[in-house]
């Protein structure tokens, strides 16, 4: 059929012009770099990034987390790629559910943020085996992360797999996608130095291999000072203001600004004050930094057996701005959001000029960025950790608290100070739900029947992971001891002792089917020795040792060679021959538990055994016991957590999904008062001494049905399952505290637009969580109050109507804002005195009307 010229013209514009436009858009989306910054479409950018690891949350949470990150002022989402979950066995891949990498990146793109894809594929991350698959350890001739052909072949294969997957979905920025950076290897500098020539050869190979994949975006190596061109070397740490890239034409990138620290069972909770974190970021920016990434921005949960370490907790909260459950951690989230606004207002000056450093005193400096075209920004710093300072800059006075930086986007107006927190503080709490556990039943691991399935018998003690291949945390070591009736201890009524030396991570000892005791290592020292009574009888005695792995190591030179399990010696003391070494006699091995083999944790496998009904109290607290119960989903939409305070140690599942390992190990540490000022290190600010390191375990709501949700708990030591409860996480109280002249970004905006003086007034903001409202004002004082949230006190100056004004404006509201001014509170309670407003309010569920 012939087409006339008009039709041809219509077809050209309707079909081909959009394709040409799309093609031009894809081509234009380029990412390069120079000495100042990353350039996106030719424009230098100050980029603010945050780590959110897709397997540590659920797909139903992803968009909400990413939107909160965007609202918090982020430009980029950073994530590692976790090889061991994607390729659990060689050549067999899993990119479904929490592992749906493409869906995660497309969600970031949908929200309008960029991605830094840290392929690694070694990631550390307190993740099991550092993200490397355990099967890799058994490849003949392999040696991890060095100039080793088997390792390089496997690593290249997986890296190519990921890159090709991203390309096929057009996800690199060069294709119009959100990925603007990729990382190869991870924190390789220490290993490279130890390995010498072999390490350098491997590092150069990895860089060349990555660049050769032609992604069209820059590649990064973090903590690798020798990263070869064109790969950018980057910094990780609590502070990176002293970092410089290895070439003058590369930008300063901070790939991990540690927002807190990880937690280990038996350890305390680590918190990093937001004042210090903001100070560290401002220090980096004022020294020419242009890209920084919070590790973590949302830490999430180590579901299943993904926690590494060993002994890393199931919670990976990391004191991040968004907590493990997806709720905003205030004031950290809000204060950093204000910091990001202030930095962005300085962006043009920051990327256009190098800083001029001016001394303002012994500990004080000004970093001034002036582009020569009217753009000027200044950072005024006070490095003194103990005292504030008043400085003169541009013929104006500025008060700088200790250990702080003020940001002046016009070299005149201080709109933000890292130590002055003006946003509200939220205190979270776990509340009971209306969901109760019912129909409790139990099933006991049958110690007496050990050896009836899947056992192997050899002479001597074997390394645990070589047998289990990490298919289970558990490995039984079993042997027999013959005791002659003439043994002296039998006649004297004495009890021999048994000692078991283990390379980690825990052991439960059973003699003739009876529990004798347990012992554990620590993350710092995996090796330990169990010593306990051995109640032996004349004849054959069965010794069964249950060795338990608590996550495989994730960091260290050639950690693939580190040993786990009972490697001996195993000794009997107090027998007639003095001591008897059992290490080299015949031992039988059985991988995993019977309940695991029967798949009791799944709704389909739960009926494969005979469960015992009846009172849990009557059954008593016994080791190696499985518990089963059902519950209905609770009302509301608050995040949920399982309270396992009444249990000992084990694992838990809901509807077949593992919520992770639990352990009521009590925290030991130094929980003295914490000051934001002074150099931060992980031991500095600790919480939770004398309490279980982790009591509550995140239960994603997306895992629940309306009714008949199946809970399975495997308890290693003995616990009271009847006290297990499903709790909901919500805000308990909120506080706000600000003085009359508190600097804000909004003030600067209003002034630049010629706003009236009233618009410049500081305000306090209170906000409960969605579904909550302010039900009570616990404290309110406009004047000279003192103290902090939870311990505010009235000062000598106090406006008597403070409480009434707050109650009138805030009760029944989800959020409210109150100006800090005499005009709002009426008569000035103390003229010529700088006043502040301190408020503490209680949040409660909003009453629903029918």
Short mmCIF file of N, CA and C in Angstrom, two decimals, residues 620-625 627 646-649 715-720:
data_model
loop_
_atom_site.label_atom_id
_atom_site.label_comp_id
_atom_site.label_asym_id
_atom_site.label_seq_id
_atom_site.Cartn_x
_atom_site.Cartn_y
_atom_site.Cartn_z
N UNK A 620 8.32 -27.62 81.41
CA UNK A 620 9.59 -27.09 81.88
C UNK A 620 10.44 -26.54 80.76
N UNK A 621 11.53 -25.89 81.14
CA UNK A 621 12.44 -25.28 80.18
C UNK A 621 13.54 -26.29 79.83
N UNK A 622 13.49 -26.76 78.61
CA UNK A 622 14.41 -27.80 78.18
C UNK A 622 15.22 -27.34 76.98
N UNK A 623 16.46 -27.84 76.86
CA UNK A 623 17.27 -27.47 75.69
C UNK A 623 16.82 -28.21 74.44
N UNK A 624 17.21 -27.67 73.30
CA UNK A 624 16.94 -28.27 71.98
C UNK A 624 15.46 -28.58 71.81
N UNK A 625 14.64 -27.56 72.01
CA UNK A 625 13.20 -27.72 71.94
C UNK A 625 12.64 -26.81 70.85
N UNK A 627 9.25 -24.95 69.36
CA UNK A 627 7.96 -24.45 69.82
C UNK A 627 7.16 -23.97 68.61
N UNK A 646 12.13 -13.79 77.20
CA UNK A 646 11.97 -14.97 78.06
C UNK A 646 12.72 -16.19 77.53
N UNK A 647 13.36 -16.07 76.37
CA UNK A 647 14.04 -17.20 75.77
C UNK A 647 15.54 -17.13 76.02
N UNK A 648 16.26 -18.14 75.53
CA UNK A 648 17.70 -18.20 75.74
C UNK A 648 18.48 -17.89 74.48
N UNK A 649 18.55 -18.86 73.59
CA UNK A 649 19.34 -18.71 72.36
C UNK A 649 18.76 -19.63 71.31
N UNK A 715 14.72 -23.39 70.36
CA UNK A 715 15.44 -22.93 71.54
C UNK A 715 16.55 -23.90 71.90
N UNK A 716 17.78 -23.39 71.93
CA UNK A 716 18.94 -24.24 72.21
C UNK A 716 19.13 -24.52 73.70
N UNK A 717 18.82 -23.55 74.55
CA UNK A 717 19.18 -23.64 75.97
C UNK A 717 18.01 -23.95 76.88
N UNK A 718 16.86 -23.39 76.58
CA UNK A 718 15.71 -23.51 77.46
C UNK A 718 15.14 -22.14 77.74
N UNK A 719 13.85 -21.98 77.51
CA UNK A 719 13.21 -20.70 77.73
C UNK A 719 11.73 -20.88 77.98
N UNK A 720 11.06 -19.80 78.30
CA UNK A 720 9.62 -19.82 78.56
C UNK A 720 8.91 -19.21 77.37
#
